Coordinates of C-alpha atoms and ligand atoms in Angstrom, one line a residue:
M49 CA 77.2 125.1 68.3
A50 CA 78.1 126.1 71.9
S51 CA 79.8 123.3 74.0
K52 CA 78.0 122.4 77.5
A53 CA 79.5 124.4 80.4
I54 CA 81.9 122.2 82.2
S55 CA 83.3 123.0 85.8
K56 CA 86.8 124.0 85.7
A57 CA 89.4 122.5 88.3
W58 CA 93.1 122.4 88.7
Y59 CA 93.3 118.7 88.3
K60 CA 91.4 118.7 85.2
E61 CA 94.2 120.7 83.7
M62 CA 97.1 118.5 84.9
C63 CA 99.2 116.4 83.1
V64 CA 100.8 113.7 85.5
Y65 CA 104.2 111.9 85.2
Q66 CA 104.3 108.4 86.9
I67 CA 107.3 107.2 88.7
W68 CA 107.7 103.6 89.7
C69 CA 110.8 104.3 91.8
R70 CA 112.7 101.2 91.9
S71 CA 113.4 101.7 88.1
F72 CA 113.5 105.2 87.6
K73 CA 117.1 106.4 88.8
D74 CA 119.6 105.1 91.0
G75 CA 121.3 108.0 93.1
N76 CA 123.3 106.1 95.5
G77 CA 124.8 103.4 93.4
D78 CA 123.3 100.2 94.6
G79 CA 121.6 99.3 91.5
I80 CA 117.8 100.2 92.8
G81 CA 116.3 103.5 92.0
D82 CA 115.7 105.8 94.9
L83 CA 114.5 109.3 95.9
A84 CA 118.0 110.8 95.3
G85 CA 117.6 109.7 91.8
V86 CA 114.3 111.3 91.5
R87 CA 115.6 114.4 93.1
E88 CA 118.4 114.4 90.5
K89 CA 115.8 114.3 87.9
L90 CA 113.5 116.7 88.7
P91 CA 114.5 119.4 86.5
Y92 CA 114.0 116.7 83.7
I93 CA 110.4 115.9 84.9
K94 CA 109.9 119.7 84.9
S95 CA 111.1 120.0 81.4
L96 CA 108.5 117.7 80.1
G97 CA 106.0 120.4 81.0
V98 CA 104.0 118.2 83.5
D99 CA 102.3 119.5 86.3
A100 CA 102.5 116.5 89.0
I101 CA 104.3 113.3 89.9
W102 CA 102.3 110.4 90.9
F103 CA 104.4 108.0 93.0
S104 CA 103.7 104.2 92.9
P105 CA 104.2 103.2 96.6
L106 CA 107.6 104.5 98.3
Y107 CA 106.6 103.2 101.8
K108 CA 108.4 100.6 103.9
S109 CA 107.6 97.2 102.3
P110 CA 109.2 93.7 101.9
Q111 CA 108.6 94.0 98.3
A112 CA 106.7 91.0 97.4
D113 CA 104.6 93.2 95.2
Y114 CA 107.0 95.8 94.6
G115 CA 105.8 98.2 97.2
Y116 CA 102.1 97.3 97.0
D117 CA 102.5 95.3 100.0
I118 CA 103.1 98.1 102.8
S119 CA 104.4 97.3 106.1
D120 CA 104.6 100.7 107.4
Y121 CA 102.3 103.4 106.1
R122 CA 104.4 106.2 107.6
D123 CA 107.8 105.6 106.5
I124 CA 109.7 105.2 103.4
N125 CA 111.2 102.0 102.1
P126 CA 114.9 102.2 103.2
E127 CA 116.0 100.9 99.5
Y128 CA 114.6 104.5 98.4
G129 CA 115.7 106.6 101.3
T130 CA 114.4 108.2 104.3
L131 CA 111.3 110.3 105.3
E132 CA 113.5 113.2 105.7
E133 CA 114.5 112.8 102.1
F134 CA 110.9 112.4 101.0
R135 CA 110.2 115.8 102.7
Q136 CA 112.9 117.4 100.9
L137 CA 111.7 116.0 97.6
L138 CA 108.3 117.2 98.3
D139 CA 109.6 120.9 99.2
E140 CA 111.8 120.7 95.9
A141 CA 108.8 119.6 93.8
H142 CA 106.5 122.2 95.2
S143 CA 109.1 124.8 94.8
M144 CA 109.3 124.1 91.0
G145 CA 105.4 124.1 90.7
L146 CA 104.8 120.1 90.5
K147 CA 102.2 118.8 92.6
V148 CA 102.9 115.1 94.3
I149 CA 100.3 112.4 94.4
M150 CA 100.8 109.3 96.6
D151 CA 99.7 105.7 96.2
L152 CA 97.2 104.8 98.9
V153 CA 97.1 101.0 99.4
V154 CA 94.4 100.1 101.9
N155 CA 92.5 97.4 100.4
H156 CA 95.4 95.1 101.8
T157 CA 98.7 95.4 103.9
S158 CA 101.9 93.5 104.1
D159 CA 101.8 90.4 106.0
Q160 CA 104.8 92.1 107.6
H161 CA 102.7 95.2 109.0
E162 CA 102.4 95.1 112.7
W163 CA 98.7 94.9 112.5
F164 CA 98.9 91.9 110.6
L165 CA 101.7 90.3 112.9
E166 CA 99.4 91.3 115.9
S167 CA 96.1 89.8 114.3
R168 CA 97.7 86.4 114.0
K169 CA 98.4 86.2 117.6
G170 CA 95.0 84.9 118.3
A171 CA 91.2 85.6 117.9
D172 CA 91.3 87.8 121.1
N173 CA 93.9 90.1 119.7
P174 CA 92.4 93.7 119.1
Y175 CA 93.9 93.6 115.7
H176 CA 92.5 90.1 114.5
D177 CA 89.3 91.7 113.1
Y178 CA 91.5 94.0 111.0
Y179 CA 91.5 91.4 108.5
F180 CA 89.3 88.4 107.3
W181 CA 90.4 85.6 109.4
R182 CA 87.9 82.6 109.1
K183 CA 87.9 78.8 110.0
G184 CA 88.1 76.5 107.1
R185 CA 85.2 74.7 105.6
A186 CA 87.0 71.1 106.5
P187 CA 90.3 70.4 107.5
G188 CA 92.5 71.6 104.6
K189 CA 89.7 73.3 102.9
A190 CA 89.6 77.2 102.8
P191 CA 86.4 79.2 103.9
N192 CA 85.2 79.5 100.4
N193 CA 86.3 79.1 97.0
W194 CA 87.7 82.4 96.1
L195 CA 91.0 82.7 94.2
S196 CA 93.6 85.4 94.1
T197 CA 93.5 87.7 91.0
F198 CA 97.1 86.6 90.6
A199 CA 96.3 82.9 89.7
G200 CA 96.5 81.3 93.0
P201 CA 94.6 80.4 96.2
G202 CA 92.7 83.6 97.8
W203 CA 93.4 82.1 101.3
S204 CA 96.4 81.1 103.3
Y205 CA 96.3 78.8 106.4
D206 CA 97.8 79.6 109.7
E207 CA 98.5 76.3 111.6
D208 CA 98.7 78.0 114.9
L209 CA 95.6 79.6 114.6
D210 CA 93.8 76.9 112.7
E211 CA 92.4 79.8 110.7
W212 CA 92.5 81.1 107.0
F213 CA 93.1 84.7 106.0
L214 CA 92.0 86.3 102.9
H215 CA 94.2 87.7 100.3
I216 CA 93.0 88.8 96.9
F217 CA 96.7 89.5 95.6
T218 CA 99.7 87.8 96.8
P219 CA 99.9 85.5 100.1
Q220 CA 101.9 88.3 101.4
Q221 CA 99.1 90.9 101.1
P222 CA 96.2 90.0 103.6
D223 CA 93.0 92.1 102.9
L224 CA 92.2 94.7 105.4
N225 CA 88.5 94.5 106.8
H226 CA 86.9 97.9 106.1
D227 CA 84.0 96.9 107.7
N228 CA 85.6 97.2 111.2
P229 CA 85.5 100.8 112.0
K230 CA 89.0 100.9 113.7
V231 CA 90.4 99.9 110.3
R232 CA 88.5 102.9 108.7
E233 CA 89.8 105.2 111.4
E234 CA 93.4 103.7 110.7
V235 CA 92.9 104.7 106.8
K236 CA 91.6 108.3 107.6
D237 CA 94.7 108.7 109.8
I238 CA 97.0 107.7 107.0
M239 CA 95.5 110.0 104.7
R240 CA 95.7 113.0 107.0
Y241 CA 99.4 111.9 107.9
W242 CA 100.5 112.6 104.1
L243 CA 98.0 115.3 103.3
D244 CA 99.2 117.4 106.3
M245 CA 102.6 116.8 105.3
G246 CA 101.7 118.6 102.1
V247 CA 101.1 115.9 99.4
D248 CA 98.3 116.7 96.9
G249 CA 96.2 113.8 96.6
F250 CA 96.0 110.1 96.2
R251 CA 95.8 107.3 93.6
E252 CA 93.9 104.9 95.6
D253 CA 94.8 101.3 94.8
V254 CA 92.0 98.7 93.8
I255 CA 89.7 100.9 95.8
T256 CA 86.8 99.3 94.4
Y257 CA 87.5 96.0 96.1
I258 CA 87.4 97.5 99.6
S259 CA 83.9 96.1 100.7
K260 CA 83.3 92.3 100.7
K261 CA 80.1 90.9 100.7
D262 CA 78.6 89.6 104.0
G263 CA 79.3 85.9 104.8
L264 CA 81.8 85.9 102.0
P265 CA 79.7 83.6 99.8
N266 CA 81.3 81.3 97.2
G267 CA 81.9 82.7 93.7
F268 CA 81.2 81.5 90.1
P269 CA 83.9 79.0 89.7
I270 CA 86.5 80.5 87.4
P271 CA 90.4 79.7 87.4
V272 CA 91.7 83.1 88.3
A273 CA 89.8 86.0 90.6
C274 CA 86.9 83.5 91.6
G275 CA 84.9 85.5 94.1
M276 CA 85.3 88.9 92.4
E277 CA 81.5 89.5 92.0
H278 CA 81.4 89.6 95.9
Y279 CA 84.0 92.4 96.3
D280 CA 84.3 94.4 93.4
F281 CA 81.9 97.4 93.9
G282 CA 80.9 95.8 97.1
P283 CA 77.7 96.7 99.2
N284 CA 79.6 99.4 101.3
L285 CA 81.9 100.8 98.9
E286 CA 80.1 104.1 98.5
K287 CA 79.3 104.3 102.0
Y288 CA 83.1 103.9 103.0
L289 CA 84.1 106.3 100.3
T290 CA 81.8 108.8 101.5
E291 CA 83.3 108.5 105.1
Y292 CA 86.7 109.1 103.7
R293 CA 85.7 112.1 101.8
R294 CA 83.5 113.9 104.2
E295 CA 85.9 113.3 107.4
V296 CA 89.1 113.8 105.6
L297 CA 89.4 114.6 101.8
D298 CA 87.0 117.4 101.6
N299 CA 89.1 119.2 104.3
Y300 CA 92.0 119.4 101.8
D301 CA 92.5 120.8 98.3
C302 CA 93.7 117.3 96.9
V303 CA 92.8 115.0 93.9
T304 CA 91.7 111.6 94.1
I305 CA 92.1 109.0 91.4
G306 CA 90.5 105.4 92.0
E307 CA 91.8 102.4 90.6
A308 CA 88.8 100.4 89.4
P309 CA 89.3 97.3 87.5
M310 CA 86.6 96.5 85.0
I311 CA 84.4 99.5 85.7
T312 CA 82.3 100.9 83.2
P313 CA 81.8 104.7 82.5
K314 CA 77.9 104.6 83.7
K315 CA 79.0 102.9 87.0
A316 CA 82.0 105.0 87.6
L317 CA 79.5 108.2 87.5
R318 CA 78.2 106.7 90.9
L319 CA 81.8 107.4 92.2
I320 CA 82.8 110.4 90.2
G321 CA 79.5 112.0 89.1
E322 CA 80.1 115.8 89.7
G323 CA 78.1 117.5 92.5
P324 CA 77.9 117.6 96.3
D325 CA 77.9 113.7 96.4
K326 CA 81.0 113.1 94.3
L327 CA 83.3 110.5 95.9
L328 CA 86.4 110.5 93.9
D329 CA 87.8 112.8 91.3
M330 CA 88.6 110.3 88.7
V331 CA 88.6 106.5 88.3
I332 CA 91.1 104.5 86.3
P333 CA 89.5 102.7 83.5
F334 CA 90.9 99.3 82.2
D335 CA 88.7 98.3 79.1
H336 CA 90.6 100.3 76.6
M337 CA 93.8 98.4 77.6
S338 CA 92.4 95.0 76.7
C339 CA 92.1 95.3 72.8
D340 CA 94.9 92.9 72.3
G341 CA 94.2 90.2 74.8
F342 CA 91.5 88.5 77.2
L343 CA 92.0 87.5 80.9
I344 CA 94.1 90.5 81.9
N345 CA 95.7 90.1 78.4
W346 CA 97.1 86.6 79.3
I347 CA 95.2 85.3 76.3
P348 CA 97.0 87.6 73.5
V349 CA 94.9 88.3 70.5
K350 CA 95.5 90.8 67.3
F351 CA 95.1 94.3 68.2
N352 CA 91.5 95.6 67.6
L353 CA 91.3 99.3 66.9
K354 CA 87.4 99.3 66.5
K355 CA 87.4 98.0 70.2
L356 CA 89.7 100.7 71.4
K357 CA 87.7 103.4 69.6
K358 CA 84.5 102.0 71.1
C359 CA 85.9 102.2 74.6
Y360 CA 87.1 105.7 74.2
A361 CA 83.9 106.9 72.7
N362 CA 81.9 105.3 75.4
W363 CA 84.0 107.2 78.2
Q364 CA 84.3 110.3 76.6
K365 CA 80.6 110.6 75.8
T366 CA 79.1 109.2 79.0
L367 CA 81.5 111.3 81.4
Y368 CA 81.1 114.7 79.2
G369 CA 79.7 117.3 81.4
K370 CA 79.0 114.8 84.2
G371 CA 82.3 113.2 85.4
W372 CA 86.0 113.5 84.6
N373 CA 88.2 111.1 82.6
M374 CA 91.4 109.7 83.6
L375 CA 93.6 109.2 80.3
Y376 CA 96.6 106.7 80.1
I377 CA 98.1 104.1 77.8
E378 CA 101.1 102.8 80.2
N379 CA 101.6 102.1 83.7
H380 CA 103.6 99.8 85.9
D381 CA 100.9 97.1 85.4
Q382 CA 100.9 97.4 81.4
P383 CA 103.3 96.3 78.9
R384 CA 104.9 99.0 76.8
I385 CA 102.3 100.5 74.3
V386 CA 104.4 100.7 71.4
S387 CA 104.9 96.8 71.6
R388 CA 101.4 96.5 71.8
Y389 CA 99.0 99.0 69.9
G390 CA 101.9 100.3 67.9
S391 CA 105.0 98.8 66.2
E392 CA 108.4 98.3 67.1
L393 CA 109.4 98.5 63.2
Y394 CA 107.8 102.1 63.3
R395 CA 108.6 102.7 66.8
A396 CA 108.9 106.5 66.9
E397 CA 106.2 107.2 64.4
S398 CA 103.8 104.8 66.3
A399 CA 104.8 106.2 69.8
K400 CA 104.1 109.7 68.8
M401 CA 100.8 108.6 67.0
L402 CA 99.6 106.8 70.2
A403 CA 100.4 109.9 72.3
A404 CA 98.3 112.0 70.2
A405 CA 95.4 109.5 70.1
Y406 CA 94.9 109.6 73.7
M407 CA 96.4 112.7 75.0
L408 CA 93.8 115.0 72.9
Q409 CA 91.0 113.6 74.6
S410 CA 89.3 115.2 77.3
G411 CA 90.6 114.4 80.5
T412 CA 93.6 114.4 83.1
A413 CA 96.6 112.8 81.1
F414 CA 99.0 110.6 82.7
V415 CA 102.5 109.6 81.4
Y416 CA 104.4 106.5 82.6
Q417 CA 108.3 106.7 83.0
G418 CA 110.0 105.7 79.9
Q419 CA 106.6 106.3 77.6
E420 CA 107.7 109.5 76.7
I421 CA 110.9 108.1 74.8
G422 CA 109.0 105.2 73.4
M423 CA 110.4 102.4 75.5
T424 CA 109.5 99.0 74.4
N425 CA 108.8 95.6 76.0
L426 CA 111.6 93.8 77.3
H427 CA 111.1 90.3 75.4
L428 CA 113.0 88.2 78.1
Q429 CA 114.0 84.9 76.9
S430 CA 113.4 82.7 79.8
L431 CA 110.8 82.6 82.5
D432 CA 113.4 82.5 85.0
E433 CA 114.2 86.0 84.5
Y434 CA 110.7 87.3 85.5
V435 CA 110.5 88.8 88.8
D436 CA 106.7 89.9 89.0
F437 CA 104.6 87.6 91.3
Q438 CA 101.8 88.0 88.9
T439 CA 103.9 86.9 86.1
I440 CA 105.4 83.9 87.8
S441 CA 102.1 82.5 89.1
T442 CA 100.0 83.0 86.0
T443 CA 102.7 81.2 83.9
A444 CA 102.6 78.3 86.4
L445 CA 98.9 78.2 86.4
M446 CA 98.7 78.2 82.6
K447 CA 101.5 75.5 82.5
R448 CA 99.4 73.4 84.8
L449 CA 95.9 73.9 83.3
L450 CA 96.6 74.1 79.6
H451 CA 99.9 72.3 79.5
L452 CA 101.7 74.9 77.6
S453 CA 105.5 74.5 76.8
D454 CA 108.0 77.0 78.5
K455 CA 108.7 78.2 75.0
T456 CA 105.1 79.2 74.4
L457 CA 104.9 80.7 78.0
V458 CA 108.0 82.7 77.2
K459 CA 106.3 84.1 74.1
I460 CA 103.0 84.8 76.0
A461 CA 104.9 86.6 79.0
S462 CA 107.1 88.4 76.5
K463 CA 103.9 90.2 75.5
A464 CA 101.6 90.2 78.7
S465 CA 104.0 90.6 81.8
R466 CA 104.0 93.6 83.9
D467 CA 108.0 93.3 84.0
N468 CA 107.9 94.6 80.4
S469 CA 107.4 98.1 81.9
R470 CA 109.5 97.8 84.9
S471 CA 113.0 97.6 83.3
P472 CA 115.1 100.6 84.3
V473 CA 114.6 103.9 82.3
Q474 CA 117.1 104.5 79.7
W475 CA 118.9 107.6 80.6
T476 CA 121.8 107.4 78.2
G477 CA 123.8 105.2 75.9
G478 CA 126.3 104.5 78.6
K479 CA 126.6 101.5 80.9
N480 CA 123.2 100.3 82.3
A481 CA 121.7 102.8 80.4
G482 CA 122.9 105.5 82.9
F483 CA 120.4 104.2 85.3
T484 CA 123.1 103.1 87.8
T485 CA 126.7 103.3 88.4
A486 CA 126.5 100.0 90.2
D487 CA 128.0 96.9 88.0
D488 CA 124.3 95.5 87.6
A489 CA 121.0 97.2 87.8
W490 CA 118.4 95.2 90.0
F491 CA 116.5 94.2 87.0
R492 CA 117.4 93.6 83.3
V493 CA 118.1 96.7 81.2
N494 CA 116.5 96.7 77.8
P495 CA 119.4 96.0 75.3
N496 CA 118.0 98.6 73.1
Y497 CA 119.2 101.3 75.3
P498 CA 121.9 102.6 72.8
E499 CA 119.3 103.4 70.4
I500 CA 116.4 104.4 72.6
N501 CA 117.5 106.8 75.6
V502 CA 116.5 110.1 77.0
E503 CA 120.0 111.8 76.1
K504 CA 119.6 110.9 72.5
D505 CA 116.0 112.0 72.4
E506 CA 116.9 115.5 73.9
K507 CA 119.5 116.3 71.3
D508 CA 116.7 115.3 68.5
P509 CA 114.1 117.9 67.7
D510 CA 111.9 115.0 66.0
S511 CA 112.4 112.7 69.0
V512 CA 109.5 110.9 70.6
L513 CA 110.5 113.0 73.7
N514 CA 110.1 116.3 71.8
F515 CA 106.9 115.3 70.6
Y516 CA 105.5 114.6 74.1
K517 CA 106.9 117.9 75.0
K518 CA 105.1 119.6 72.4
L519 CA 101.8 117.6 73.0
I520 CA 101.9 118.4 76.7
A521 CA 102.5 122.3 75.9
F522 CA 99.7 122.4 73.5
R523 CA 97.3 120.7 76.2
K524 CA 98.2 123.2 78.4
D525 CA 97.8 126.1 75.9
N526 CA 94.5 125.0 74.7
P527 CA 91.4 124.9 76.9
L528 CA 89.9 123.1 73.7
V529 CA 91.8 120.0 74.6
I530 CA 90.9 120.0 78.3
Y531 CA 87.3 121.1 78.2
G532 CA 86.0 120.6 74.8
D533 CA 83.5 117.8 73.7
Y534 CA 84.1 114.6 71.6
K535 CA 83.0 113.2 68.2
E536 CA 84.1 110.3 66.5
H537 CA 84.3 110.1 62.7
Y538 CA 84.6 107.0 60.6
R539 CA 83.9 104.6 63.5
S540 CA 84.0 101.5 61.5
N541 CA 87.2 102.1 60.0
K542 CA 89.8 99.2 61.2
R543 CA 92.9 101.3 60.6
M544 CA 92.2 104.8 61.1
F545 CA 91.2 106.8 64.3
C546 CA 89.6 110.2 63.6
Y547 CA 88.0 112.4 66.1
E548 CA 86.9 115.8 66.7
R549 CA 87.0 118.2 69.7
R550 CA 85.0 121.3 69.9
Y551 CA 85.0 124.0 72.4
G552 CA 83.3 127.5 71.8
D553 CA 84.0 128.3 68.1
E554 CA 87.3 126.2 68.1
R555 CA 87.6 122.9 66.6
L556 CA 90.4 120.1 66.6
L557 CA 90.7 117.3 64.2
V558 CA 92.8 114.4 65.2
V559 CA 93.8 111.9 62.5
C560 CA 95.8 108.7 63.3
S561 CA 96.9 105.7 61.4
F562 CA 97.0 102.5 63.4
S563 CA 98.3 100.6 60.2
D564 CA 101.7 99.9 58.7
I565 CA 100.1 100.3 55.2
P566 CA 99.0 103.5 53.7
V567 CA 95.4 104.7 54.5
R568 CA 93.3 107.0 53.0
F569 CA 92.0 110.0 54.8
N570 CA 89.4 112.4 53.4
A571 CA 88.2 115.3 56.0
P572 CA 84.9 114.6 57.4
E573 CA 81.9 116.8 56.0
G574 CA 82.3 120.4 57.2
F575 CA 86.1 120.5 57.2
D576 CA 88.1 122.2 54.8
L577 CA 91.7 121.4 55.7
S578 CA 93.2 124.3 54.0
D579 CA 91.2 126.5 56.6
G580 CA 92.7 124.5 59.4
E581 CA 96.3 124.8 60.9
C582 CA 98.3 121.7 61.4
V583 CA 99.3 121.7 64.8
L584 CA 101.1 118.4 65.4
N585 CA 102.2 115.9 62.9
N586 CA 104.8 112.9 63.0
Y587 CA 105.9 112.9 59.5
P588 CA 107.2 116.2 57.7
D589 CA 105.4 116.1 54.4
P590 CA 101.9 114.7 54.0
I591 CA 100.8 113.1 50.7
I592 CA 98.0 115.3 49.9
I593 CA 94.9 113.9 48.0
E594 CA 92.0 116.4 47.6
N595 CA 90.8 117.4 50.9
G596 CA 92.7 114.7 52.7
F597 CA 95.8 112.5 52.5
A598 CA 97.2 109.1 52.1
L599 CA 98.4 108.4 55.7
K600 CA 101.8 106.6 55.9
P601 CA 102.4 104.2 58.4
Y602 CA 101.2 105.1 61.9
E603 CA 101.0 108.9 60.6
T604 CA 99.2 111.4 62.9
R605 CA 98.2 114.6 61.8
V606 CA 96.1 117.3 64.3
Y607 CA 94.5 120.4 62.7
R608 CA 93.2 123.4 64.7
F609 CA 90.3 125.3 63.1
R610 CA 89.0 128.5 64.4
A611 CA 85.9 130.1 63.3
Ligands
NOJ232 C1 97.1 97.4 91.5 C2 98.5 97.9 91.4 O1 98.6 98.8 90.3 C3 99.3 96.7 91.1 O2 100.6 96.9 90.7 C4 99.3 95.6 92.5 O3 99.9 94.4 92.2 C5 97.9 95.6 92.8 N1 96.9 96.6 92.7 C6 97.8 95.1 94.4 O4 98.1 96.1 95.1

């Protein structure tokens, strides 16, 4: 059976490495990751076989939300380095064949951005309408009932103005008003500034939130993110994205990846559907990251493989030939995947299996710093140790509403908090995991660094790191992985994930056990394993039974078949 023709593009064939700079590598010995550290590690990044780096925000920022609160879109956070250093890094990356993707955060700015400082000077100030300033409903009462997605009020009051401003995230992140054409001009100028400098595209932060419903009506009363139905995929989203595309992005050979919480593949096609009206190249899906919890995973439940498989099949099938998938299992907002969908007990095995499970699907693959060595959650023992605003405000809200004890909250946060993936990258078994030469790193280093670190993995041919390298190289060498179609087998199996990829007369069969007990696998109809070549595996010798095997805990085996 011939596969549908799929249009090819460089961004479809990329593997992208995400850097959250503060915890990547400290180059100047002050305990904070920086550009000098990134430059030092460029050869390492290149050695992974990836094609691009996505930087979480590097811009000037008071760091209330670790860089997602920007006070100057045209400068680098002094803790990380200078603009000149960034230019050098960009040149070095390019000369090594690595593209550079920046985070574009334009749903909101920092409250220290000069636009906001101006805007709060008064209703006559030309910047006032850059933000959502409104009178309260009554003394002490916000303009509507919207709440932050970070568990807190959605509005803050300014006494001098006797007005409130909207912030969907922290109170230090006022929302920008894209309905104001001047704001849209600013956004376009920022895009041009970085694209003209040579960056290769943007990951666009919560881009589906930029258009708010006229009149800002009350939302359905829920304790977190109340009002979301009035700004998620708001009325002018497509109009504004069209403007950004036509007036700026179309003039550059760049890639755009839009963060889109709660989006479905069907809805995604409105933004990424291929053809002349395409607005973004990819969106960041979320549903596959909620198979072990509800409410942004703050209500943890047992991992549900069937749910994960359903999400994967939905995205793969709906988008095939029509739009492009973005594949990931970790980022700076997600706790470590081994501690969630895998097993810390079978850490290396499950890290490898999880990599094969997502990276062999169709789409552009992203890998988050530390994921490639199978870093685990941090498991902090006290709420006081958390530094992430979302964690602090969500645990406070849960305490207030549900009267949970600190002990319970510590347990929940150790599974759900974003801080789990923000601990410094473990480079060596030496002091501070080789992250910094300072006495202390800015944030707790995971105490398992003597066991889990890059140096150790580099020396071990069977390490998680070397598995990732093989997998990334395999993707690169096999258009089947990038462009092939997707078919799932054994959909209702709760312990095993098995899918097939087909491109021309080549087929790939990916088998993954998500279980710590043995699982029986028989090749699906039409596959004779003795005709296939095992191209990837995480255990040396399979236990063969007929045309299949007894999968060991978290075993993965990948077979290629050529006609
Ligand atoms: C999504 C980012 O990934 C997250 O880290 C940030 O807190 C929010 N957007 C607000 O910018």
